[in-house]
Amino acid sequence: MSAPPRVLTVAGSDSGGGAGIQADLKTMLALGTHGMSVVTAVTAQNSLGVQGFWELPADAVRAQYRSVVDDIGVGAVKTGMLASAELVETVADLLAGTDAPAVVDPVGVSKHGDSLLAASALDSVRTKLLPAATVATPNLDEVAQLTGVRVTSEDGLRRAAAAVLAYGPRWVLIKGGHLAGDAVDLLTDGSEELLLRAPRHDNRHTHGTGCTLASAIAAGLAKGDDVPTAVTAAKEYVTGAIAAGFALGGGIGPVDHGWRFR
């Protein structure tokens, strides 16, 4: 029996299991791929927020990456929480030397508003990490953090996309989930454009949404889908996961990565 497509997540660990590498690996399994992981940071995290995090040394991140890629190989890479400028630059160098599409989720702040990226790392994200991305997937807070562009309505999505594309990713998916109304995302490479719209579900349990979406895109790319196809399928998957999100602990619960199996 042949192995399934291989996807690698380079991200932080969420001890509560709702986001980070735990969400990534669940998503990859649900979408028929083999998930592998490079841990960049360990968080103490639950449904109420992030109580602390500890980043790993760059050498440990590099060793994990080389161990997996050099032996097992990889069909696509997804990045999440990278915490510091040193780790951002380390991972950017690794991506540049890997012949596989990369989905960059420029994680800056957790669902609960906790900072997961040092302010000193923003320039490295702009100049090193985004140019290595096949698809960058910032939410509106991350767009503002990286570019200074603030979007308050659907009309501003194109302006946000242009600002992010200026840093060099091949495609950008601007996630409009923080806007009122339908959940609208804009995918563009500067010439081709796709507006993805889904109904907004009245469910507060949305922890891990961004990680899940980026991982689903990476899974599609590892299967050989082109970017618009992978993103469209990922949007459908994460919309279902949000609709099925469930309470866990005393705060914001996770999306349901296994909703298709219920």
PDB file of C-alpha atoms in Angstrom, residues 81-205:
ATOM      1  CA  MET A  81       3.544  30.103  15.579  1.00  0.00           C
ATOM      2  CA  LEU A  82       7.229  30.957  15.180  1.00  0.00           C
ATOM      3  CA  ALA A  83       7.562  33.259  18.218  1.00  0.00           C
ATOM      4  CA  SER A  84      10.884  35.046  17.542  1.00  0.00           C
ATOM      5  CA  ALA A  85      12.904  36.668  14.776  1.00  0.00           C
ATOM      6  CA  GLU A  86      15.523  33.915  15.026  1.00  0.00           C
ATOM      7  CA  LEU A  87      12.949  31.176  14.502  1.00  0.00           C
ATOM      8  CA  VAL A  88      11.222  33.084  11.695  1.00  0.00           C
ATOM      9  CA  GLU A  89      14.526  33.441   9.845  1.00  0.00           C
ATOM     10  CA  THR A  90      15.503  29.820  10.520  1.00  0.00           C
ATOM     11  CA  VAL A  91      12.222  28.503   9.134  1.00  0.00           C
ATOM     12  CA  ALA A  92      12.300  30.881   6.158  1.00  0.00           C
ATOM     13  CA  ASP A  93      15.737  29.543   5.198  1.00  0.00           C
ATOM     14  CA  LEU A  94      14.497  25.957   5.503  1.00  0.00           C
ATOM     15  CA  LEU A  95      11.451  26.680   3.328  1.00  0.00           C
ATOM     16  CA  ALA A  96      13.590  28.365   0.677  1.00  0.00           C
ATOM     17  CA  GLY A  97      15.630  25.175   0.365  1.00  0.00           C
ATOM     18  CA  THR A  98      12.632  22.826   0.162  1.00  0.00           C
ATOM     19  CA  ASP A  99      10.999  21.911  -3.138  1.00  0.00           C
ATOM     20  CA  ALA A 100       7.427  21.911  -1.847  1.00  0.00           C
ATOM     21  CA  PRO A 101       4.660  24.512  -1.580  1.00  0.00           C
ATOM     22  CA  ALA A 102       4.522  26.425   1.695  1.00  0.00           C
ATOM     23  CA  VAL A 103       1.425  27.774   3.436  1.00  0.00           C
ATOM     24  CA  VAL A 104       2.410  30.556   5.845  1.00  0.00           C
ATOM     25  CA  ASP A 105      -0.041  31.435   8.590  1.00  0.00           C
ATOM     26  CA  PRO A 106       1.658  34.516  10.109  1.00  0.00           C
ATOM     27  CA  VAL A 107       0.417  33.886  13.629  1.00  0.00           C
ATOM     28  CA  GLY A 108       0.704  36.999  15.758  1.00  0.00           C
ATOM     29  CA  VAL A 109      -2.057  36.764  18.360  1.00  0.00           C
ATOM     30  CA  SER A 110      -4.062  33.861  19.788  1.00  0.00           C
ATOM     31  CA  LYS A 111      -7.853  33.565  19.643  1.00  0.00           C
ATOM     32  CA  HIS A 112      -7.915  35.002  23.176  1.00  0.00           C
ATOM     33  CA  GLY A 113      -5.757  38.022  22.300  1.00  0.00           C
ATOM     34  CA  ASP A 114      -2.475  36.668  23.681  1.00  0.00           C
ATOM     35  CA  SER A 115       0.655  37.684  21.754  1.00  0.00           C
ATOM     36  CA  LEU A 116       2.461  34.740  20.138  1.00  0.00           C
ATOM     37  CA  LEU A 117       5.047  36.676  18.113  1.00  0.00           C
ATOM     38  CA  ALA A 118       7.685  39.084  19.372  1.00  0.00           C
ATOM     39  CA  ALA A 119       7.367  42.595  17.967  1.00  0.00           C
ATOM     40  CA  SER A 120      11.015  42.344  16.925  1.00  0.00           C
ATOM     41  CA  ALA A 121      10.096  39.453  14.604  1.00  0.00           C
ATOM     42  CA  LEU A 122       7.660  41.399  12.404  1.00  0.00           C
ATOM     43  CA  ASP A 123      10.318  42.649  10.011  1.00  0.00           C
ATOM     44  CA  SER A 124      11.662  39.106   9.582  1.00  0.00           C
ATOM     45  CA  VAL A 125       8.145  37.898   8.731  1.00  0.00           C
ATOM     46  CA  ARG A 126       7.835  40.640   6.106  1.00  0.00           C
ATOM     47  CA  THR A 127      11.278  40.259   4.499  1.00  0.00           C
ATOM     48  CA  LYS A 128      12.130  36.569   5.018  1.00  0.00           C
ATOM     49  CA  LEU A 129       9.035  34.456   5.630  1.00  0.00           C
ATOM     50  CA  LEU A 130       6.378  35.951   3.344  1.00  0.00           C
ATOM     51  CA  PRO A 131       8.654  35.810   0.258  1.00  0.00           C
ATOM     52  CA  ALA A 132       8.990  32.044   0.850  1.00  0.00           C
ATOM     53  CA  ALA A 133       5.213  31.503   0.924  1.00  0.00           C
ATOM     54  CA  THR A 134       3.177  29.864  -1.807  1.00  0.00           C
ATOM     55  CA  VAL A 135       0.093  31.039   0.086  1.00  0.00           C
ATOM     56  CA  ALA A 136       0.004  33.456   3.027  1.00  0.00           C
ATOM     57  CA  THR A 137      -3.141  33.340   5.173  1.00  0.00           C
ATOM     58  CA  PRO A 138      -3.314  36.410   7.464  1.00  0.00           C
ATOM     59  CA  ASN A 139      -6.422  37.448   9.317  1.00  0.00           C
ATOM     60  CA  LEU A 140      -7.326  41.128   9.496  1.00  0.00           C
ATOM     61  CA  ASP A 141      -5.469  41.713  12.776  1.00  0.00           C
ATOM     62  CA  GLU A 142      -2.329  40.184  11.262  1.00  0.00           C
ATOM     63  CA  VAL A 143      -2.732  42.296   8.113  1.00  0.00           C
ATOM     64  CA  ALA A 144      -2.817  45.414  10.281  1.00  0.00           C
ATOM     65  CA  GLN A 145       0.163  44.209  12.313  1.00  0.00           C
ATOM     66  CA  LEU A 146       2.256  43.503   9.209  1.00  0.00           C
ATOM     67  CA  THR A 147       1.193  46.273   6.834  1.00  0.00           C
ATOM     68  CA  GLY A 148      -0.635  48.956   8.797  1.00  0.00           C
ATOM     69  CA  VAL A 149      -3.706  48.477   6.587  1.00  0.00           C
ATOM     70  CA  ARG A 150      -6.887  48.254   8.658  1.00  0.00           C
ATOM     71  CA  VAL A 151      -9.956  46.684   7.083  1.00  0.00           C
ATOM     72  CA  THR A 152     -13.440  47.377   8.443  1.00  0.00           C
ATOM     73  CA  SER A 153     -15.574  46.175   5.545  1.00  0.00           C
ATOM     74  CA  GLU A 154     -15.489  43.752   2.632  1.00  0.00           C
ATOM     75  CA  ASP A 155     -14.487  46.613   0.332  1.00  0.00           C
ATOM     76  CA  GLY A 156     -11.081  46.771   2.035  1.00  0.00           C
ATOM     77  CA  LEU A 157     -10.053  43.175   1.342  1.00  0.00           C
ATOM     78  CA  ARG A 158      -8.390  43.988  -1.996  1.00  0.00           C
ATOM     79  CA  ARG A 159      -6.354  46.780  -0.430  1.00  0.00           C
ATOM     80  CA  ALA A 160      -5.205  44.385   2.296  1.00  0.00           C
ATOM     81  CA  ALA A 161      -4.286  41.722  -0.253  1.00  0.00           C
ATOM     82  CA  ALA A 162      -2.206  44.169  -2.290  1.00  0.00           C
ATOM     83  CA  ALA A 163      -0.317  45.266   0.832  1.00  0.00           C
ATOM     84  CA  VAL A 164       0.569  41.679   1.757  1.00  0.00           C
ATOM     85  CA  LEU A 165       1.427  40.637  -1.812  1.00  0.00           C
ATOM     86  CA  ALA A 166       3.961  43.478  -1.885  1.00  0.00           C
ATOM     87  CA  TYR A 167       6.101  41.400   0.480  1.00  0.00           C
ATOM     88  CA  GLY A 168       6.415  38.564  -2.022  1.00  0.00           C
ATOM     89  CA  PRO A 169       4.105  35.596  -1.401  1.00  0.00           C
ATOM     90  CA  ARG A 170       2.791  34.031  -4.611  1.00  0.00           C
ATOM     91  CA  TRP A 171      -0.804  34.068  -3.323  1.00  0.00           C
ATOM     92  CA  VAL A 172      -2.516  35.651  -0.350  1.00  0.00           C
ATOM     93  CA  LEU A 173      -5.738  34.625   1.349  1.00  0.00           C
ATOM     94  CA  ILE A 174      -7.113  37.540   3.364  1.00  0.00           C
ATOM     95  CA  LYS A 175      -9.414  36.063   5.995  1.00  0.00           C
ATOM     96  CA  GLY A 176     -12.394  38.295   6.628  1.00  0.00           C
ATOM     97  CA  GLY A 177     -13.882  36.312   9.489  1.00  0.00           C
ATOM     98  CA  HIS A 178     -13.628  39.291  11.845  1.00  0.00           C
ATOM     99  CA  LEU A 179     -16.005  41.367   9.701  1.00  0.00           C
ATOM    100  CA  ALA A 180     -19.759  41.504  10.221  1.00  0.00           C
ATOM    101  CA  GLY A 181     -22.052  39.433   8.029  1.00  0.00           C
ATOM    102  CA  ASP A 182     -21.012  36.373   6.028  1.00  0.00           C
ATOM    103  CA  ALA A 183     -17.546  34.934   6.503  1.00  0.00           C
ATOM    104  CA  VAL A 184     -15.823  36.278   3.387  1.00  0.00           C
ATOM    105  CA  ASP A 185     -12.212  35.560   2.388  1.00  0.00           C
ATOM    106  CA  LEU A 186     -10.319  36.919  -0.618  1.00  0.00           C
ATOM    107  CA  LEU A 187      -7.764  34.785  -2.461  1.00  0.00           C
ATOM    108  CA  THR A 188      -5.582  36.487  -5.070  1.00  0.00           C
ATOM    109  CA  ASP A 189      -2.163  36.403  -6.706  1.00  0.00           C
ATOM    110  CA  GLY A 190      -2.565  39.956  -7.937  1.00  0.00           C
ATOM    111  CA  SER A 191      -4.206  38.985 -11.205  1.00  0.00           C
ATOM    112  CA  GLU A 192      -6.515  36.030 -10.548  1.00  0.00           C
ATOM    113  CA  GLU A 193      -9.062  36.606  -7.777  1.00  0.00           C
ATOM    114  CA  LEU A 194     -11.499  34.375  -5.911  1.00  0.00           C
ATOM    115  CA  LEU A 195     -13.999  35.565  -3.304  1.00  0.00           C
ATOM    116  CA  LEU A 196     -14.990  32.788  -0.908  1.00  0.00           C
ATOM    117  CA  ARG A 197     -18.216  33.327   1.010  1.00  0.00           C
ATOM    118  CA  ALA A 198     -19.813  31.140   3.675  1.00  0.00           C
ATOM    119  CA  PRO A 199     -22.654  31.695   6.134  1.00  0.00           C
ATOM    120  CA  ARG A 200     -21.592  32.785   9.602  1.00  0.00           C
ATOM    121  CA  HIS A 201     -22.480  30.160  12.196  1.00  0.00           C
ATOM    122  CA  ASP A 202     -23.722  31.302  15.593  1.00  0.00           C
ATOM    123  CA  ASN A 203     -21.089  29.333  17.499  1.00  0.00           C
ATOM    124  CA  ARG A 204     -18.478  30.905  19.785  1.00  0.00           C
ATOM    125  CA  HIS A 205     -16.353  27.744  19.853  1.00  0.00           C
TER     126      HIS A 205
END
